[in-house]
Short mmCIF file of C-alpha atoms in Angstrom, two decimals:
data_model
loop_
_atom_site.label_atom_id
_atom_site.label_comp_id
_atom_site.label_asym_id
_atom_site.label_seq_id
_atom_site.Cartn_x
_atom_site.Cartn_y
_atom_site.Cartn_z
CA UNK A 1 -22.59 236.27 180.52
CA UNK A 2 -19.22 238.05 181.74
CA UNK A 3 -18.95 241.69 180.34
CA UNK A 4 -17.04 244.41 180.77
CA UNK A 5 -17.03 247.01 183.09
CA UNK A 6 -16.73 250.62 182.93
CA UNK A 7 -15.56 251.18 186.97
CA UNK A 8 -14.70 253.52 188.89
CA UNK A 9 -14.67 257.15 189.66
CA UNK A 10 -12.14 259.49 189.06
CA UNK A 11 -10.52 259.99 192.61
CA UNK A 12 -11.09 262.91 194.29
CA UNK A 13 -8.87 264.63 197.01
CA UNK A 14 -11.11 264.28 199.55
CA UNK A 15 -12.55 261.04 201.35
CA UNK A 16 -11.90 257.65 200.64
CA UNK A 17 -15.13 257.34 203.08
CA UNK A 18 -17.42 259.70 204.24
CA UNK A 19 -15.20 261.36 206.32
CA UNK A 20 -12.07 260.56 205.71
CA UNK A 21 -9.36 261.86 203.11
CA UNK A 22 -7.15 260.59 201.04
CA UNK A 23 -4.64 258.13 202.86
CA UNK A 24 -1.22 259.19 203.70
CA UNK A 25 1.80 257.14 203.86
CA UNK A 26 5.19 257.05 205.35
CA UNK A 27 7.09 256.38 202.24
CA UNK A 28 8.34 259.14 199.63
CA UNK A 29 5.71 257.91 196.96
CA UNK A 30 2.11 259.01 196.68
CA UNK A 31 -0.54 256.67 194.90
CA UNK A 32 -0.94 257.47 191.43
CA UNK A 33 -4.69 257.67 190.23
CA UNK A 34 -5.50 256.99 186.67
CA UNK A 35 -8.83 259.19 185.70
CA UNK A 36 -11.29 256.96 185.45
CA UNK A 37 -15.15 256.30 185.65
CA UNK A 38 -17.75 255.18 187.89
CA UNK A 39 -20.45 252.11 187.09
CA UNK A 40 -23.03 253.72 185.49
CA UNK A 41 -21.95 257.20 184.70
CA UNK A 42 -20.47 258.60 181.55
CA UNK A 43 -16.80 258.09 181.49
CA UNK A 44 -14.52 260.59 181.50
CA UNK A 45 -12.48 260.14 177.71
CA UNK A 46 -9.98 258.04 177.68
CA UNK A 47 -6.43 258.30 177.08
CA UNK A 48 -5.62 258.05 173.63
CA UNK A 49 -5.04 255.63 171.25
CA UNK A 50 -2.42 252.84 172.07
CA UNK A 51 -2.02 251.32 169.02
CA UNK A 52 1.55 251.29 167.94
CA UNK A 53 2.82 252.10 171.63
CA UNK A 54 5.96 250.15 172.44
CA UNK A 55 5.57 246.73 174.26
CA UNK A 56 7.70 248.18 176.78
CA UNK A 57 4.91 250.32 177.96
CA UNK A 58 1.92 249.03 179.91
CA UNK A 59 -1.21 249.26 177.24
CA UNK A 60 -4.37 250.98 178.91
CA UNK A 61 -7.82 249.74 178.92
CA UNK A 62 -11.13 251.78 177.42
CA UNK A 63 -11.08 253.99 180.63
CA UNK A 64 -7.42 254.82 181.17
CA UNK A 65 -6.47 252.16 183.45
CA UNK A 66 -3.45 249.46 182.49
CA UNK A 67 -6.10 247.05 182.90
CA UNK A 68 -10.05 245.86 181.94
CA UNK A 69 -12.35 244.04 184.26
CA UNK A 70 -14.67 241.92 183.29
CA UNK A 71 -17.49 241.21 185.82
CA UNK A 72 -17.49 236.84 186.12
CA UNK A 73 -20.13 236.55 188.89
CA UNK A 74 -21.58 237.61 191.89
CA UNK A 75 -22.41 235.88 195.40
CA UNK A 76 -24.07 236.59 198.55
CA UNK A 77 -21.32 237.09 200.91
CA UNK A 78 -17.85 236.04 199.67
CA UNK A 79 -14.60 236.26 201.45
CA UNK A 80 -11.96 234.32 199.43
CA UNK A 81 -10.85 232.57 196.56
CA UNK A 82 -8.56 229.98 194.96
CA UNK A 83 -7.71 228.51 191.70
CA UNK A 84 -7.02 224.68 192.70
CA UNK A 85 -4.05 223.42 190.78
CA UNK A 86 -3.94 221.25 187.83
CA UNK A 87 -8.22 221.74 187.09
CA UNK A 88 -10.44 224.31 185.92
CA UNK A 89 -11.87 224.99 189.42
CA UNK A 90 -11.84 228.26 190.83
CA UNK A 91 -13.12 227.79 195.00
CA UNK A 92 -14.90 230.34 197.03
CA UNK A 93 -16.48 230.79 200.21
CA UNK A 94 -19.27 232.78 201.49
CA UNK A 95 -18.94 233.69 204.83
CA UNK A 96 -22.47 232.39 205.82
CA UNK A 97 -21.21 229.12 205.46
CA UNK A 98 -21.22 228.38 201.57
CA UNK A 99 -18.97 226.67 199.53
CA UNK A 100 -18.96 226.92 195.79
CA UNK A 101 -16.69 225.60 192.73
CA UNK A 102 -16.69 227.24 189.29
CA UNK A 103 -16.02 225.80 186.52
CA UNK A 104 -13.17 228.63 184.59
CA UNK A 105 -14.01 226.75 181.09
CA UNK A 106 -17.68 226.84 181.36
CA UNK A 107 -18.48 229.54 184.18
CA UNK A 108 -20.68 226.70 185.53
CA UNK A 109 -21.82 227.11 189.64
CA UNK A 110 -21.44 224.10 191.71
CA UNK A 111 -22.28 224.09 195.63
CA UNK A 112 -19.99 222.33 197.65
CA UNK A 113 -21.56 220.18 200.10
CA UNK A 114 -19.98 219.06 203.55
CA UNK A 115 -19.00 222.38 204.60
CA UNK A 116 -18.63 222.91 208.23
CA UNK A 117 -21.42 224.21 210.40
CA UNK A 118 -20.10 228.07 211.13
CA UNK A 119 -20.79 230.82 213.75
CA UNK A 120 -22.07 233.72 211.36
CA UNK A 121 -21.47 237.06 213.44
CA UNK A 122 -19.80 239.83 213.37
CA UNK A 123 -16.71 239.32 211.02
CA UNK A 124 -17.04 236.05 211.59
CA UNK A 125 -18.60 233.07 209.67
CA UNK A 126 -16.31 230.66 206.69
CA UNK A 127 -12.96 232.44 205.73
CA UNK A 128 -9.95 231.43 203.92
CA UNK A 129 -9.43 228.33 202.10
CA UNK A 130 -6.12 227.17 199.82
CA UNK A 131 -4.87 224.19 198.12
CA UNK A 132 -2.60 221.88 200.49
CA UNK A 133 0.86 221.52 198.78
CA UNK A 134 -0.29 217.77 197.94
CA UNK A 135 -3.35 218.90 196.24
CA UNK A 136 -2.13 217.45 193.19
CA UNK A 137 -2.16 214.26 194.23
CA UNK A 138 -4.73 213.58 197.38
CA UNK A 139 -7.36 216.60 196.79
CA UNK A 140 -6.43 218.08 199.87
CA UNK A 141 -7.79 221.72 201.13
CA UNK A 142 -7.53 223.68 204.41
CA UNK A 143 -10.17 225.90 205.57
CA UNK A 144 -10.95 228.52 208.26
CA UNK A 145 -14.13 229.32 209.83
CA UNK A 146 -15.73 230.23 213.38
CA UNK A 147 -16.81 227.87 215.89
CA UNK A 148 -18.62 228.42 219.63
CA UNK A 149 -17.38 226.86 222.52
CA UNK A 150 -16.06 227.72 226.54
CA UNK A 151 -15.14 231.22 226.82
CA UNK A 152 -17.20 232.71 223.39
CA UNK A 153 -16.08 231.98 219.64
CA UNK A 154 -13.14 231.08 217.91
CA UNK A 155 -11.22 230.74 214.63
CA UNK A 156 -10.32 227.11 213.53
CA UNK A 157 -8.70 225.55 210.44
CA UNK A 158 -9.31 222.43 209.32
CA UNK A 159 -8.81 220.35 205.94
CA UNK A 160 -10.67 217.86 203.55
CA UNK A 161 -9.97 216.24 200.64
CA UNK A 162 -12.31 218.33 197.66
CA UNK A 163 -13.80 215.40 195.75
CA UNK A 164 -15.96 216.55 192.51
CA UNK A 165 -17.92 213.82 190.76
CA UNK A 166 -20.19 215.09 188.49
CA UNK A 167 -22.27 217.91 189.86
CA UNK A 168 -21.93 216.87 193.38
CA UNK A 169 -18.31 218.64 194.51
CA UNK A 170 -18.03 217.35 198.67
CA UNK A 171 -15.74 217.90 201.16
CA UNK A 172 -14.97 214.43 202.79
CA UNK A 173 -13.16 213.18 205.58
CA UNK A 174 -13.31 217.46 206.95
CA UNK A 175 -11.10 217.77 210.74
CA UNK A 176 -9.83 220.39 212.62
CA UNK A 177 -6.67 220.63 212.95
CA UNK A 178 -5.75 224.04 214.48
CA UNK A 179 -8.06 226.33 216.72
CA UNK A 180 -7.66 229.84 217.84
CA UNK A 181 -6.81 230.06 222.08
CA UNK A 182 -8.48 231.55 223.91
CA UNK A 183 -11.91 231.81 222.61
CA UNK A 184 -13.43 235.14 223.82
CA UNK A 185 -16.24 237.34 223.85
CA UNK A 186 -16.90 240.10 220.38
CA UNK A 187 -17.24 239.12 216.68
CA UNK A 188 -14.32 240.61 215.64
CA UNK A 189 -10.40 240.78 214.49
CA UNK A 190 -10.16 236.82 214.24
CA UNK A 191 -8.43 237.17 210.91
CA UNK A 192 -7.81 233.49 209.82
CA UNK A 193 -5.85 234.02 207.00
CA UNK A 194 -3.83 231.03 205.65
CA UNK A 195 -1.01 230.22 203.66
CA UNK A 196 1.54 227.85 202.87
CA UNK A 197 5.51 228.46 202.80
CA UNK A 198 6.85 228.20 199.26
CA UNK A 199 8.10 224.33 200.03
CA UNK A 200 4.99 223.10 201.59
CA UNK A 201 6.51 222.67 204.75
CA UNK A 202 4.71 225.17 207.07
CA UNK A 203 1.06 226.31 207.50
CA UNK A 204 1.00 229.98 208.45
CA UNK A 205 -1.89 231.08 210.12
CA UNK A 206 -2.50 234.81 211.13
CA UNK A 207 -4.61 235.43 214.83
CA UNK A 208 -5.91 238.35 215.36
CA UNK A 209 -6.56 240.35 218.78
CA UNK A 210 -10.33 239.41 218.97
CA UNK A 211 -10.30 243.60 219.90
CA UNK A 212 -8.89 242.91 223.16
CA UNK A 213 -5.32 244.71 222.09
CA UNK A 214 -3.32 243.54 225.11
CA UNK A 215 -2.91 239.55 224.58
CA UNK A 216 -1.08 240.33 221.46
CA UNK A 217 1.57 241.15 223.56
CA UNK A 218 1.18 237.76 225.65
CA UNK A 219 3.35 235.10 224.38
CA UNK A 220 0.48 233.23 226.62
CA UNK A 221 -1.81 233.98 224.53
CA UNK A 222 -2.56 232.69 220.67
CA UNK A 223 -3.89 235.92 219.85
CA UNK A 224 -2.84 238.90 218.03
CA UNK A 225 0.21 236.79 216.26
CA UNK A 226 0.64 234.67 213.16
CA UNK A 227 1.42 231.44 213.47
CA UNK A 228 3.97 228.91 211.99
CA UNK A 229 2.29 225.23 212.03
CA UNK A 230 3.12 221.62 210.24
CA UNK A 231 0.41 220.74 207.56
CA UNK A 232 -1.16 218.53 210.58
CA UNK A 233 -1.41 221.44 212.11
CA UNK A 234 1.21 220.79 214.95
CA UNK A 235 3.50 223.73 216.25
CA UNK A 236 6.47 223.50 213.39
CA UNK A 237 9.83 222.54 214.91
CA UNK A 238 12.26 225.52 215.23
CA UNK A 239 9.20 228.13 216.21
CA UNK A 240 11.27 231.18 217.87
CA UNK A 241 9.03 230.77 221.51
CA UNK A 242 8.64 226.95 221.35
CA UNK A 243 10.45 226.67 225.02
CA UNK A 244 7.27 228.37 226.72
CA UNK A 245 5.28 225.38 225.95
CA UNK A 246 1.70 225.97 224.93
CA UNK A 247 0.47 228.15 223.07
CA UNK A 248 3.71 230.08 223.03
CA UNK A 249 5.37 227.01 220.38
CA UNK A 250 3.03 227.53 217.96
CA UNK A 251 3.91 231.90 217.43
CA UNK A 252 6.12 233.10 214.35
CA UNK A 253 5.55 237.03 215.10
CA UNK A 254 3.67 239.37 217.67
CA UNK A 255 1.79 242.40 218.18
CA UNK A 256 -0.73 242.11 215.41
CA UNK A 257 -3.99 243.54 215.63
CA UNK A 258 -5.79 241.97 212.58
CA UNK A 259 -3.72 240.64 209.69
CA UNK A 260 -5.85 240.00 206.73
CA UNK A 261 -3.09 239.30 204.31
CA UNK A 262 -0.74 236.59 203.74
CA UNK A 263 1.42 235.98 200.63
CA UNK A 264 5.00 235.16 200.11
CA UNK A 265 7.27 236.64 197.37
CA UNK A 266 9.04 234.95 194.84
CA UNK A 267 12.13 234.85 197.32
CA UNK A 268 10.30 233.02 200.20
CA UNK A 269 9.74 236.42 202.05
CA UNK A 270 6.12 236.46 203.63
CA UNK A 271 4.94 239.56 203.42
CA UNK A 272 1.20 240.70 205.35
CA UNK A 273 -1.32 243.12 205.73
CA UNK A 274 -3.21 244.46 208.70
CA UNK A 275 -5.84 246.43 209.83
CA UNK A 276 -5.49 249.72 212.38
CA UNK A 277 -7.40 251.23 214.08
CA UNK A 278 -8.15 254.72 213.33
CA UNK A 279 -5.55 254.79 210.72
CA UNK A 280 -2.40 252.78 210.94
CA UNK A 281 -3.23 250.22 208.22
CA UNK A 282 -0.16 248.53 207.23
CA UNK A 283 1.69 246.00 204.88
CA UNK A 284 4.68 244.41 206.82
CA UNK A 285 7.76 241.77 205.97
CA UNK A 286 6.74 239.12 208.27
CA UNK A 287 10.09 238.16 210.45
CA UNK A 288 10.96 235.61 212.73
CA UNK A 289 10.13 236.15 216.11
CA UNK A 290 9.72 239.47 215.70
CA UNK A 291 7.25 242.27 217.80
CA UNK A 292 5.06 244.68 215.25
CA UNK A 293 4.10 246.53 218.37
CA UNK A 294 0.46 246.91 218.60
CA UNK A 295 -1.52 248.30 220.75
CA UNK A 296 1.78 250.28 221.91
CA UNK A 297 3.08 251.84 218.86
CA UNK A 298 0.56 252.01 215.62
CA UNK A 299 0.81 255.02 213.01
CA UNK A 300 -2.88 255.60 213.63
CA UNK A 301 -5.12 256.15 216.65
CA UNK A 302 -7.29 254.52 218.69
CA UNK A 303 -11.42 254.95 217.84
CA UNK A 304 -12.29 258.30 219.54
CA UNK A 305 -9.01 259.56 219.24
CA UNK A 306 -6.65 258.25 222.09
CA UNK A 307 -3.06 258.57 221.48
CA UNK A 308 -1.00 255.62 220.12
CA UNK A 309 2.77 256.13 220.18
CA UNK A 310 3.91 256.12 216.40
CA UNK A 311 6.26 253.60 215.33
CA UNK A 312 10.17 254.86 216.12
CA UNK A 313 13.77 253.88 215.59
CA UNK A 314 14.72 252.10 218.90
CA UNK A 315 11.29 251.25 220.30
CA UNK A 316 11.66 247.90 219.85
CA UNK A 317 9.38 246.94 217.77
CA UNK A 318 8.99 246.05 213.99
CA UNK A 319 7.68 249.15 212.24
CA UNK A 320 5.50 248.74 208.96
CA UNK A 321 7.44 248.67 205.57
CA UNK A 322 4.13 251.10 203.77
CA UNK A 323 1.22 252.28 206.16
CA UNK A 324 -1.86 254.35 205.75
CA UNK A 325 -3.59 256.71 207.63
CA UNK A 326 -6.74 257.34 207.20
CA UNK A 327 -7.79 254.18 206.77
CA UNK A 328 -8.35 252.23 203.82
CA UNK A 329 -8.60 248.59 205.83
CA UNK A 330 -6.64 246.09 203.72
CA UNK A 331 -8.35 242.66 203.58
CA UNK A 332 -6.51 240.70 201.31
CA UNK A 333 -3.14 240.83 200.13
CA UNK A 334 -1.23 238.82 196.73
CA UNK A 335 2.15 239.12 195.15
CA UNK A 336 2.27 239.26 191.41
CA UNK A 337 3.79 236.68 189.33
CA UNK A 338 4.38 239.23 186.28
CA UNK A 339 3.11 236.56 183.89
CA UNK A 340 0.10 239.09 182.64
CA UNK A 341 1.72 241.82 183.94
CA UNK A 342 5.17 241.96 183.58
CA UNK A 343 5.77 245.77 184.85
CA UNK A 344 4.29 245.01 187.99
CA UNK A 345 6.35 241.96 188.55
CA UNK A 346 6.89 241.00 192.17
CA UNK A 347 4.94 243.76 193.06
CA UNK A 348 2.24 243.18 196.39
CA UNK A 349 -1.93 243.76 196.02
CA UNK A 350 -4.11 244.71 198.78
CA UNK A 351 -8.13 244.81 198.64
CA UNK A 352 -9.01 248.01 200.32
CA UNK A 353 -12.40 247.74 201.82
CA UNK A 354 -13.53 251.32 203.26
CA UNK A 355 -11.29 252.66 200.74
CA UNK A 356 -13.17 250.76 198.03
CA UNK A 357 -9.68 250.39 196.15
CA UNK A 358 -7.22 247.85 194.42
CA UNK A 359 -4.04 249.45 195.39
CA UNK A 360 -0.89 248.47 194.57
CA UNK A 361 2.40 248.17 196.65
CA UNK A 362 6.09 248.32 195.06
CA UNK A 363 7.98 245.77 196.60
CA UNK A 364 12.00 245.97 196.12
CA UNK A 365 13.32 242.93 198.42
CA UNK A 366 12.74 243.62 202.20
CA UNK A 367 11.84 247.27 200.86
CA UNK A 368 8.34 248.65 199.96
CA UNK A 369 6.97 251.98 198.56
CA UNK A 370 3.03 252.33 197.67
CA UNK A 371 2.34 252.60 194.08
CA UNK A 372 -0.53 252.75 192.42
CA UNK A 373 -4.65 253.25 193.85
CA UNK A 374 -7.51 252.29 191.49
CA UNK A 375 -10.94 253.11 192.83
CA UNK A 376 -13.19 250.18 192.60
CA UNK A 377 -16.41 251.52 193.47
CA UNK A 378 -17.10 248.87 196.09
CA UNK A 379 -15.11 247.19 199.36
CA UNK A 380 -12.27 245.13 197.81
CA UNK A 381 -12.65 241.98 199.79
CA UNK A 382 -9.83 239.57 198.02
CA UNK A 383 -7.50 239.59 195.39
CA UNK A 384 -5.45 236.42 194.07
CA UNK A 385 -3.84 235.37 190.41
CA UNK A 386 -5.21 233.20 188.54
CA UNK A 387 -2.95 230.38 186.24
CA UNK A 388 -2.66 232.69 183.50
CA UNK A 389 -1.45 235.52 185.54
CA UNK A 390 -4.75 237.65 185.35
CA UNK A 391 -5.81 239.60 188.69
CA UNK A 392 -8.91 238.38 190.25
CA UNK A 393 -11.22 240.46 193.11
CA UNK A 394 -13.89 239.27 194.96
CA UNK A 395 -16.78 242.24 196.10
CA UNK A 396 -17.10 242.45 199.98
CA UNK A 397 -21.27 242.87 200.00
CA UNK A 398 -24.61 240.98 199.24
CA UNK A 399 -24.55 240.52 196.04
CA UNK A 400 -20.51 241.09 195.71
CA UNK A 401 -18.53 240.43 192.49
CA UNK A 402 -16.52 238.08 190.98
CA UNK A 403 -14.14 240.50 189.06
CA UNK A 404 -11.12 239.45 186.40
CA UNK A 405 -8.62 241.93 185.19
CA UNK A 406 -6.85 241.04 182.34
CA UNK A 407 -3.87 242.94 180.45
CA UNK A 408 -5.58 245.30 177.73
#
């Protein structure tokens, strides 16, 4: 049965981790950090009474947060989440390879059969998945995951058509239509995030560095960039490199380490987040053929310590719009509708996973400030909205939870 939660501790000054503090940013605004309580301890008291506060003002929860979550679930090892369009379905993916569907009226559990076989390693194993802009209509989803071959693993996307009859939800018809060049060595940084431009038109796919740093300053290389593709998966027409041929026709932006984010803003502005290194986490306005510098300019450091130049004016390269350092290691990232929230309208959310924390990010068109951090109590793997504009998290551990936050 869902209940509610009492989460979170009251944030303390010093580490987000063991051994880290409280992140710093390079814009004017520090988070602010409700008092709250973590699972299983007494809770702090809360903040008085709201009854009879103005609608104007955000209502708080039991523990003093503008919100209440309500634990939905839990699963093995999930990694994202999406509310298909027109049903009651809510699809996630467990990055050892396992689909399931539940049912938002019922809560029901279905497991989706006909998912692909997947390389489980590392950070690697079934990723993202979203609703093709024809959903409606054909059933369509695309999906990421990581496959072996020459050279060492791989992301891919493919897509399916989602049939549910009865109790037996399949994907049929399942190809690739994308894959991840070159294939290297490590479990790490493939990223695989996915998401579709406002109109349908383009598939954009991020790529990360697969920890080799360099290629994502090769425009011969598919990694370290995010990519602009047709819905077949083809390089889209227009693509700011196309006239290098191969792989170069395919790359939107460079100089990405690992972007874990994708969304796009009410104006068609897609917006990402990506993971440092030692610090240097970041949420950036994704531009057309633009550099974002890494591994030459980051506003962290490398493991160990080496130097990174910071980001500067007239370096050439695309500094962050908000960035963090010490890490909190963004995994996810949404844009609010406002429909359950109206006072954070338009406003960005990133899952923080070694900082354990649901923070959100004050977007003001191509400007951002960081706003609020709520401690979760647990690695923030992904955050979406659901139809009715409530905020949904997904728990990045065995045994993670399926969280809803709802207005209070």
């Amino acid at each position: 049965m869902a209940r509610p939660l009492n989460l979170a501790a009251a944030l303390a000054s010093a580490a987000l981790l063991a051994g880290c503090s409280a992140p710093a940013t390079q814009t004017p605004s520090a988070p602010v950090a409700p008092t709250t309580s973590a699972p299983g301890t007494t809770p702090v008291p809360a903040t008085p009474s709201t009854a009879g506060t103005p609608a104007s003002e955000p209502r708080l929860g039991p523990d003093g947060r503008p919100f209440v979550v309500t634990e939905v679930a839990d699963f093995a090892e999930p990694w994202a989440m999406a509310f298909l369009p027109g049903t009651d379905w809510l699809a996630i993916t467990e990055r050892s390879g396992t689909m399931h569907l539940r049912d938002q009226a019922s809560g029901r559990l279905l497991e989706v059969a006909g998912v692909p076989d997947v390389v489980d390693a590392g950070q690697g194993g079934l990723g993202d998945i979203v609703p093709g802009p024809t959903y409606g209509s054909d059933a369509t989803v695309y999906l990421s995951w990581i496959e072996r071959g020459d050279g060492g693993t791989g992301a891919v996307v493919g897509r399916a058509r989602l049939l549910v009859e009865g109790d037996a939800p399949r994907l049929d018809g399942l190809e690739v239509i994308w894959r991840q060049t070159p294939k290297t060595s490590d479990n790490g940084h493939f990223s695989h995030r996915l998401a579709f431009s406002p109109d349908g038109q383009y598939l954009f796919v991020s790529s990360g560095d697969r920890q080799k740093m360099e290629p994502a300053q090769d425009l011969g290389s598919g990694l370290g960039k995010i990519m602009r593709l047709t819905p077949d998966g083809a390089p889209a027409p227009g693509n700011p490199f196309a006239d290098r041929g191969a792989p170069s026709d395919e790359i939107w932006s460079f100089g990405h380490r690992n972007p874990l984010g994708l969304a796009f803003d009410a104006e068609g502005r897609l917006w990402s987040s990506e993971m440092g290194a030692q610090g240097g986490d970041e949420v950036n306005l994704i531009e057309e053929g633009a550099n974002y510098g890494w591994p030459r300019a980051s506003n962290g450091s490398h493991y160990g310590g080496g130097d990174i130049p910071d980001h500067v004016e007239g370096d050439g390269f695309t500094a962050p719009k908000v960035w963090w350092t010490p890490s909190i290691s963004p995994g996810s990232l949404m844009i609010h509708s406002g429909e359950q929230f109206p006072q954070w309208a338009g406003d960005a959310f990133v899952g923080a996973l070694s900082g354990q924390a649901l923070i959100r990010v004050d977007l003001d068109g191509e400007d951002a400030t960081q706003g609020d951090l709520w401690e979760m109590g647990q690695r923030i793997r992904a955050v979406t909205e659901a139809p009715d504009g409530s905020i949904w998290l997904l728990e990045d551990a065995p045994g993670g939870r399926l969280l809803q936050l709802t207005a209070p």
